[in-house]
PDB file of C-alpha atoms in Angstrom:
ATOM      1  CA  UNK A   1     -15.588 -30.152  -5.243  1.00 68.00           C
ATOM      2  CA  UNK A   2     -17.886 -33.024  -6.208  1.00 76.00           C
ATOM      3  CA  UNK A   3     -21.128 -33.500  -4.309  1.00 79.00           C
ATOM      4  CA  UNK A   4     -20.862 -36.613  -2.147  1.00 73.00           C
ATOM      5  CA  UNK A   5     -23.913 -38.851  -1.931  1.00 76.00           C
ATOM      6  CA  UNK A   6     -24.876 -39.711   0.685  1.00 84.00           C
ATOM      7  CA  UNK A   7     -23.341 -36.965   2.814  1.00 81.00           C
ATOM      8  CA  UNK A   8     -21.287 -38.899   5.376  1.00 82.00           C
ATOM      9  CA  UNK A   9     -20.919 -36.940   8.635  1.00 83.00           C
ATOM     10  CA  UNK A  10     -17.582 -36.097  10.161  1.00 83.00           C
ATOM     11  CA  UNK A  11     -17.456 -37.208  13.841  1.00 81.00           C
ATOM     12  CA  UNK A  12     -16.068 -33.775  14.759  1.00 81.00           C
ATOM     13  CA  UNK A  13     -19.243 -32.112  13.512  1.00 85.00           C
ATOM     14  CA  UNK A  14     -21.897 -34.430  14.957  1.00 87.00           C
ATOM     15  CA  UNK A  15     -23.013 -32.860  18.239  1.00 86.00           C
ATOM     16  CA  UNK A  16     -24.299 -35.153  20.955  1.00 85.00           C
ATOM     17  CA  UNK A  17     -27.568 -34.373  22.731  1.00 81.00           C
ATOM     18  CA  UNK A  18     -26.472 -34.998  26.287  1.00 87.00           C
ATOM     19  CA  UNK A  19     -24.735 -32.198  28.114  1.00 90.00           C
ATOM     20  CA  UNK A  20     -24.597 -30.103  31.257  1.00 94.00           C
ATOM     21  CA  UNK A  21     -25.945 -26.681  32.138  1.00 96.00           C
ATOM     22  CA  UNK A  22     -23.891 -24.143  34.080  1.00 97.00           C
ATOM     23  CA  UNK A  23     -24.938 -20.746  35.443  1.00 98.00           C
ATOM     24  CA  UNK A  24     -22.280 -17.984  35.376  1.00 98.00           C
ATOM     25  CA  UNK A  25     -20.145 -19.983  32.945  1.00 97.00           C
ATOM     26  CA  UNK A  26     -16.674 -18.505  32.392  1.00 96.00           C
ATOM     27  CA  UNK A  27     -15.384 -19.592  28.970  1.00 95.00           C
ATOM     28  CA  UNK A  28     -11.814 -18.703  29.996  1.00 94.00           C
ATOM     29  CA  UNK A  29     -11.777 -20.459  33.394  1.00 93.00           C
ATOM     30  CA  UNK A  30     -13.598 -23.743  33.880  1.00 88.00           C
ATOM     31  CA  UNK A  31     -12.607 -23.725  37.563  1.00 91.00           C
ATOM     32  CA  UNK A  32     -14.256 -20.345  38.220  1.00 94.00           C
ATOM     33  CA  UNK A  33     -15.783 -20.426  41.704  1.00 95.00           C
ATOM     34  CA  UNK A  34     -18.700 -18.256  40.510  1.00 95.00           C
ATOM     35  CA  UNK A  35     -19.953 -21.039  38.195  1.00 96.00           C
ATOM     36  CA  UNK A  36     -23.019 -22.891  39.486  1.00 96.00           C
ATOM     37  CA  UNK A  37     -24.027 -26.314  38.119  1.00 95.00           C
ATOM     38  CA  UNK A  38     -27.680 -26.567  37.126  1.00 95.00           C
ATOM     39  CA  UNK A  39     -27.932 -30.217  38.216  1.00 93.00           C
ATOM     40  CA  UNK A  40     -29.132 -33.406  36.541  1.00 94.00           C
ATOM     41  CA  UNK A  41     -31.701 -33.221  33.762  1.00 94.00           C
ATOM     42  CA  UNK A  42     -33.931 -35.753  32.051  1.00 93.00           C
ATOM     43  CA  UNK A  43     -35.122 -35.497  28.487  1.00 91.00           C
ATOM     44  CA  UNK A  44     -32.470 -33.014  27.397  1.00 86.00           C
ATOM     45  CA  UNK A  45     -33.110 -29.388  26.640  1.00 91.00           C
ATOM     46  CA  UNK A  46     -33.331 -26.763  23.904  1.00 95.00           C
ATOM     47  CA  UNK A  47     -31.383 -23.721  22.802  1.00 97.00           C
ATOM     48  CA  UNK A  48     -33.660 -21.411  20.820  1.00 97.00           C
ATOM     49  CA  UNK A  49     -32.808 -18.168  19.026  1.00 97.00           C
ATOM     50  CA  UNK A  50     -35.842 -16.643  17.347  1.00 97.00           C
ATOM     51  CA  UNK A  51     -35.581 -13.263  15.629  1.00 96.00           C
ATOM     52  CA  UNK A  52     -38.681 -11.404  14.461  1.00 96.00           C
ATOM     53  CA  UNK A  53     -38.080 -10.384  10.857  1.00 95.00           C
ATOM     54  CA  UNK A  54     -39.847  -7.344   9.448  1.00 95.00           C
ATOM     55  CA  UNK A  55     -39.992  -6.981   5.659  1.00 95.00           C
ATOM     56  CA  UNK A  56     -39.710  -3.488   4.171  1.00 95.00           C
ATOM     57  CA  UNK A  57     -42.594  -3.619   1.712  1.00 95.00           C
ATOM     58  CA  UNK A  58     -42.990  -1.317  -1.267  1.00 94.00           C
ATOM     59  CA  UNK A  59     -45.492  -0.769  -4.037  1.00 95.00           C
ATOM     60  CA  UNK A  60     -44.864  -3.264  -6.806  1.00 94.00           C
ATOM     61  CA  UNK A  61     -42.877  -5.749  -4.699  1.00 93.00           C
ATOM     62  CA  UNK A  62     -43.259  -9.483  -5.370  1.00 93.00           C
ATOM     63  CA  UNK A  63     -43.892 -10.359  -1.738  1.00 93.00           C
ATOM     64  CA  UNK A  64     -42.207  -9.802   1.576  1.00 92.00           C
ATOM     65  CA  UNK A  65     -38.998 -11.627   0.609  1.00 93.00           C
ATOM     66  CA  UNK A  66     -36.929  -9.076  -1.323  1.00 94.00           C
ATOM     67  CA  UNK A  67     -33.156  -9.286  -0.953  1.00 94.00           C
ATOM     68  CA  UNK A  68     -31.759  -6.540   1.280  1.00 94.00           C
ATOM     69  CA  UNK A  69     -35.175  -5.381   2.475  1.00 95.00           C
ATOM     70  CA  UNK A  70     -35.619  -7.297   5.703  1.00 94.00           C
ATOM     71  CA  UNK A  71     -34.626  -6.308   9.225  1.00 95.00           C
ATOM     72  CA  UNK A  72     -34.649  -7.963  12.620  1.00 94.00           C
ATOM     73  CA  UNK A  73     -36.812  -6.068  15.096  1.00 94.00           C
ATOM     74  CA  UNK A  74     -37.041  -8.358  18.139  1.00 95.00           C
ATOM     75  CA  UNK A  75     -35.376 -11.449  19.584  1.00 97.00           C
ATOM     76  CA  UNK A  76     -36.442 -14.302  21.849  1.00 97.00           C
ATOM     77  CA  UNK A  77     -33.433 -16.292  23.053  1.00 98.00           C
ATOM     78  CA  UNK A  78     -33.999 -19.137  25.491  1.00 98.00           C
ATOM     79  CA  UNK A  79     -32.614 -22.314  26.992  1.00 97.00           C
ATOM     80  CA  UNK A  80     -35.089 -24.856  28.329  1.00 96.00           C
ATOM     81  CA  UNK A  81     -34.234 -27.961  30.318  1.00 95.00           C
ATOM     82  CA  UNK A  82     -36.102 -30.595  32.286  1.00 94.00           C
ATOM     83  CA  UNK A  83     -34.802 -30.494  35.857  1.00 95.00           C
ATOM     84  CA  UNK A  84     -34.494 -33.908  37.493  1.00 95.00           C
ATOM     85  CA  UNK A  85     -32.847 -32.334  40.545  1.00 93.00           C
ATOM     86  CA  UNK A  86     -34.937 -29.510  41.936  1.00 92.00           C
ATOM     87  CA  UNK A  87     -34.063 -27.785  45.183  1.00 94.00           C
ATOM     88  CA  UNK A  88     -34.998 -24.332  46.475  1.00 95.00           C
ATOM     89  CA  UNK A  89     -31.789 -22.757  45.124  1.00 95.00           C
ATOM     90  CA  UNK A  90     -32.626 -23.844  41.571  1.00 95.00           C
ATOM     91  CA  UNK A  91     -36.302 -22.960  42.061  1.00 95.00           C
ATOM     92  CA  UNK A  92     -35.302 -19.399  43.016  1.00 96.00           C
ATOM     93  CA  UNK A  93     -33.455 -19.123  39.665  1.00 96.00           C
ATOM     94  CA  UNK A  94     -36.297 -20.681  37.653  1.00 95.00           C
ATOM     95  CA  UNK A  95     -38.845 -18.385  39.312  1.00 96.00           C
ATOM     96  CA  UNK A  96     -36.988 -15.584  41.139  1.00 96.00           C
ATOM     97  CA  UNK A  97     -37.862 -15.410  44.787  1.00 95.00           C
ATOM     98  CA  UNK A  98     -36.480 -15.429  48.304  1.00 95.00           C
ATOM     99  CA  UNK A  99     -35.472 -18.282  50.567  1.00 96.00           C
ATOM    100  CA  UNK A 100     -35.898 -17.855  54.303  1.00 96.00           C
ATOM    101  CA  UNK A 101     -34.238 -20.134  56.867  1.00 94.00           C
ATOM    102  CA  UNK A 102     -36.721 -20.820  59.686  1.00 93.00           C
ATOM    103  CA  UNK A 103     -35.861 -22.246  63.087  1.00 92.00           C
ATOM    104  CA  UNK A 104     -38.700 -24.498  64.108  1.00 83.00           C
ATOM    105  CA  UNK A 105     -39.936 -24.481  67.692  1.00 86.00           C
ATOM    106  CA  UNK A 106     -41.979 -27.677  67.557  1.00 91.00           C
ATOM    107  CA  UNK A 107     -40.846 -28.831  64.084  1.00 92.00           C
ATOM    108  CA  UNK A 108     -37.447 -29.390  62.465  1.00 93.00           C
ATOM    109  CA  UNK A 109     -35.735 -26.319  60.990  1.00 94.00           C
ATOM    110  CA  UNK A 110     -36.814 -25.603  57.432  1.00 94.00           C
ATOM    111  CA  UNK A 111     -36.337 -23.287  54.453  1.00 94.00           C
ATOM    112  CA  UNK A 112     -39.254 -21.364  52.962  1.00 95.00           C
ATOM    113  CA  UNK A 113     -39.224 -20.173  49.353  1.00 96.00           C
ATOM    114  CA  UNK A 114     -41.595 -17.457  48.143  1.00 97.00           C
ATOM    115  CA  UNK A 115     -41.707 -15.968  44.595  1.00 96.00           C
ATOM    116  CA  UNK A 116     -41.031 -12.255  44.236  1.00 96.00           C
ATOM    117  CA  UNK A 117     -43.960 -10.024  43.249  1.00 96.00           C
ATOM    118  CA  UNK A 118     -41.869  -8.426  40.489  1.00 96.00           C
ATOM    119  CA  UNK A 119     -38.404  -8.743  38.947  1.00 96.00           C
ATOM    120  CA  UNK A 120     -35.354  -7.028  40.399  1.00 95.00           C
ATOM    121  CA  UNK A 121     -31.996  -6.455  38.725  1.00 96.00           C
ATOM    122  CA  UNK A 122     -30.491  -8.924  41.207  1.00 95.00           C
ATOM    123  CA  UNK A 123     -32.737 -11.661  39.725  1.00 96.00           C
ATOM    124  CA  UNK A 124     -30.744 -11.652  36.492  1.00 97.00           C
ATOM    125  CA  UNK A 125     -27.975 -14.244  36.163  1.00 97.00           C
ATOM    126  CA  UNK A 126     -24.831 -13.368  34.156  1.00 97.00           C
ATOM    127  CA  UNK A 127     -25.264 -16.278  31.782  1.00 98.00           C
ATOM    128  CA  UNK A 128     -26.389 -19.856  31.306  1.00 98.00           C
ATOM    129  CA  UNK A 129     -24.441 -22.326  29.184  1.00 97.00           C
ATOM    130  CA  UNK A 130     -25.550 -25.626  27.709  1.00 97.00           C
ATOM    131  CA  UNK A 131     -22.271 -27.515  27.256  1.00 95.00           C
ATOM    132  CA  UNK A 132     -22.055 -30.605  25.095  1.00 94.00           C
ATOM    133  CA  UNK A 133     -19.557 -32.470  22.906  1.00 91.00           C
ATOM    134  CA  UNK A 134     -19.194 -33.695  19.394  1.00 89.00           C
ATOM    135  CA  UNK A 135     -18.807 -37.388  18.661  1.00 88.00           C
ATOM    136  CA  UNK A 136     -15.145 -36.588  18.002  1.00 87.00           C
ATOM    137  CA  UNK A 137     -14.719 -35.177  21.562  1.00 87.00           C
ATOM    138  CA  UNK A 138     -14.747 -31.435  20.816  1.00 89.00           C
ATOM    139  CA  UNK A 139     -16.511 -29.330  23.486  1.00 93.00           C
ATOM    140  CA  UNK A 140     -19.287 -26.952  22.369  1.00 94.00           C
ATOM    141  CA  UNK A 141     -21.003 -24.373  24.607  1.00 96.00           C
ATOM    142  CA  UNK A 142     -24.246 -22.565  23.791  1.00 97.00           C
ATOM    143  CA  UNK A 143     -24.372 -19.487  26.018  1.00 98.00           C
ATOM    144  CA  UNK A 144     -27.182 -17.010  26.712  1.00 98.00           C
ATOM    145  CA  UNK A 145     -26.537 -13.803  28.671  1.00 98.00           C
ATOM    146  CA  UNK A 146     -28.415 -11.616  31.173  1.00 98.00           C
ATOM    147  CA  UNK A 147     -30.587 -14.596  32.026  1.00 98.00           C
ATOM    148  CA  UNK A 148     -33.924 -14.463  33.798  1.00 98.00           C
ATOM    149  CA  UNK A 149     -36.284 -17.288  34.693  1.00 96.00           C
ATOM    150  CA  UNK A 150     -39.410 -15.516  33.415  1.00 94.00           C
ATOM    151  CA  UNK A 151     -41.619 -18.296  32.097  1.00 93.00           C
ATOM    152  CA  UNK A 152     -44.376 -20.378  33.657  1.00 93.00           C
ATOM    153  CA  UNK A 153     -43.378 -23.080  36.125  1.00 92.00           C
ATOM    154  CA  UNK A 154     -45.294 -26.301  36.556  1.00 92.00           C
ATOM    155  CA  UNK A 155     -44.462 -29.278  38.772  1.00 90.00           C
ATOM    156  CA  UNK A 156     -46.460 -32.368  37.825  1.00 91.00           C
ATOM    157  CA  UNK A 157     -46.818 -35.152  40.397  1.00 92.00           C
ATOM    158  CA  UNK A 158     -47.417 -38.651  39.086  1.00 91.00           C
ATOM    159  CA  UNK A 159     -47.531 -42.027  40.812  1.00 93.00           C
ATOM    160  CA  UNK A 160     -44.351 -44.098  40.319  1.00 94.00           C
ATOM    161  CA  UNK A 161     -42.551 -41.241  38.579  1.00 92.00           C
ATOM    162  CA  UNK A 162     -40.320 -38.327  39.471  1.00 93.00           C
ATOM    163  CA  UNK A 163     -41.130 -34.625  39.325  1.00 91.00           C
ATOM    164  CA  UNK A 164     -39.272 -33.321  36.249  1.00 93.00           C
ATOM    165  CA  UNK A 165     -40.438 -29.756  35.552  1.00 94.00           C
ATOM    166  CA  UNK A 166     -39.510 -27.951  32.368  1.00 95.00           C
ATOM    167  CA  UNK A 167     -37.502 -24.837  33.172  1.00 96.00           C
ATOM    168  CA  UNK A 168     -37.086 -21.923  30.777  1.00 97.00           C
ATOM    169  CA  UNK A 169     -34.497 -19.164  30.943  1.00 98.00           C
ATOM    170  CA  UNK A 170     -34.586 -16.121  28.664  1.00 98.00           C
ATOM    171  CA  UNK A 171     -31.651 -13.959  27.552  1.00 98.00           C
ATOM    172  CA  UNK A 172     -32.058 -10.188  27.807  1.00 98.00           C
ATOM    173  CA  UNK A 173     -30.361  -7.340  25.980  1.00 98.00           C
ATOM    174  CA  UNK A 174     -28.035  -5.138  28.025  1.00 97.00           C
ATOM    175  CA  UNK A 175     -29.387  -1.544  27.957  1.00 96.00           C
ATOM    176  CA  UNK A 176     -25.762  -0.360  27.795  1.00 96.00           C
ATOM    177  CA  UNK A 177     -25.103  -2.401  24.634  1.00 95.00           C
ATOM    178  CA  UNK A 178     -28.318  -2.813  22.640  1.00 95.00           C
ATOM    179  CA  UNK A 179     -26.436  -3.751  19.450  1.00 95.00           C
ATOM    180  CA  UNK A 180     -24.999  -6.980  20.869  1.00 97.00           C
ATOM    181  CA  UNK A 181     -27.253 -10.038  20.708  1.00 97.00           C
ATOM    182  CA  UNK A 182     -27.056 -11.704  24.154  1.00 98.00           C
ATOM    183  CA  UNK A 183     -25.972 -15.144  22.988  1.00 98.00           C
ATOM    184  CA  UNK A 184     -22.945 -16.870  21.512  1.00 98.00           C
ATOM    185  CA  UNK A 185     -21.670 -20.369  20.718  1.00 97.00           C
ATOM    186  CA  UNK A 186     -18.158 -21.597  21.520  1.00 96.00           C
ATOM    187  CA  UNK A 187     -16.167 -24.396  19.878  1.00 93.00           C
ATOM    188  CA  UNK A 188     -13.114 -25.416  21.896  1.00 92.00           C
ATOM    189  CA  UNK A 189     -10.178 -26.700  19.868  1.00 84.00           C
ATOM    190  CA  UNK A 190      -9.083 -29.025  22.669  1.00 71.00           C
ATOM    191  CA  UNK A 191     -10.644 -30.512  25.768  1.00 67.00           C
ATOM    192  CA  UNK A 192     -10.552 -27.881  28.544  1.00 60.00           C
ATOM    193  CA  UNK A 193      -8.629 -28.966  31.610  1.00 58.00           C
ATOM    194  CA  UNK A 194     -10.638 -28.886  34.828  1.00 51.00           C
TER     195      UNK A 194
END
């Protein structure tokens, strides 16, 4: 096959940056009632898979890059997104905590959110998917599993602007299946019907 110059992209392979995020995404049922939309974002997001590679060094090697002598020892797998819509339900996923409904005596009723002191198993979300399309219309989903909002949270307030905090969710290995990396990417052959 001759090398084409310049490399002209196929519309089916050019992925578009805009997309939606969905908690508890079911790749087999887009109408699953357990799925929870993340809400509107601004400034997009990131899907990051970062393995820690450990070289197996030996006397006389030519450096740490010797074919066959490298292993992955740790993983950091995350999705970050800038939340334009931020309510207490999303906040309790970003920074696990509890929401209490309070009946006001001399004030209107209100909800009170408080972060948890430590993580509980119930704080983990089954998965989080960043779903986008190609220019040709093919749907792509980047999915991370056993998700926990375990990063710093900062809400910046600025005159004549909206609060758009960066949210970060981290995938976690399942102790029952430590040999399965908790992320996958889907390419749908046709537009899912919803």
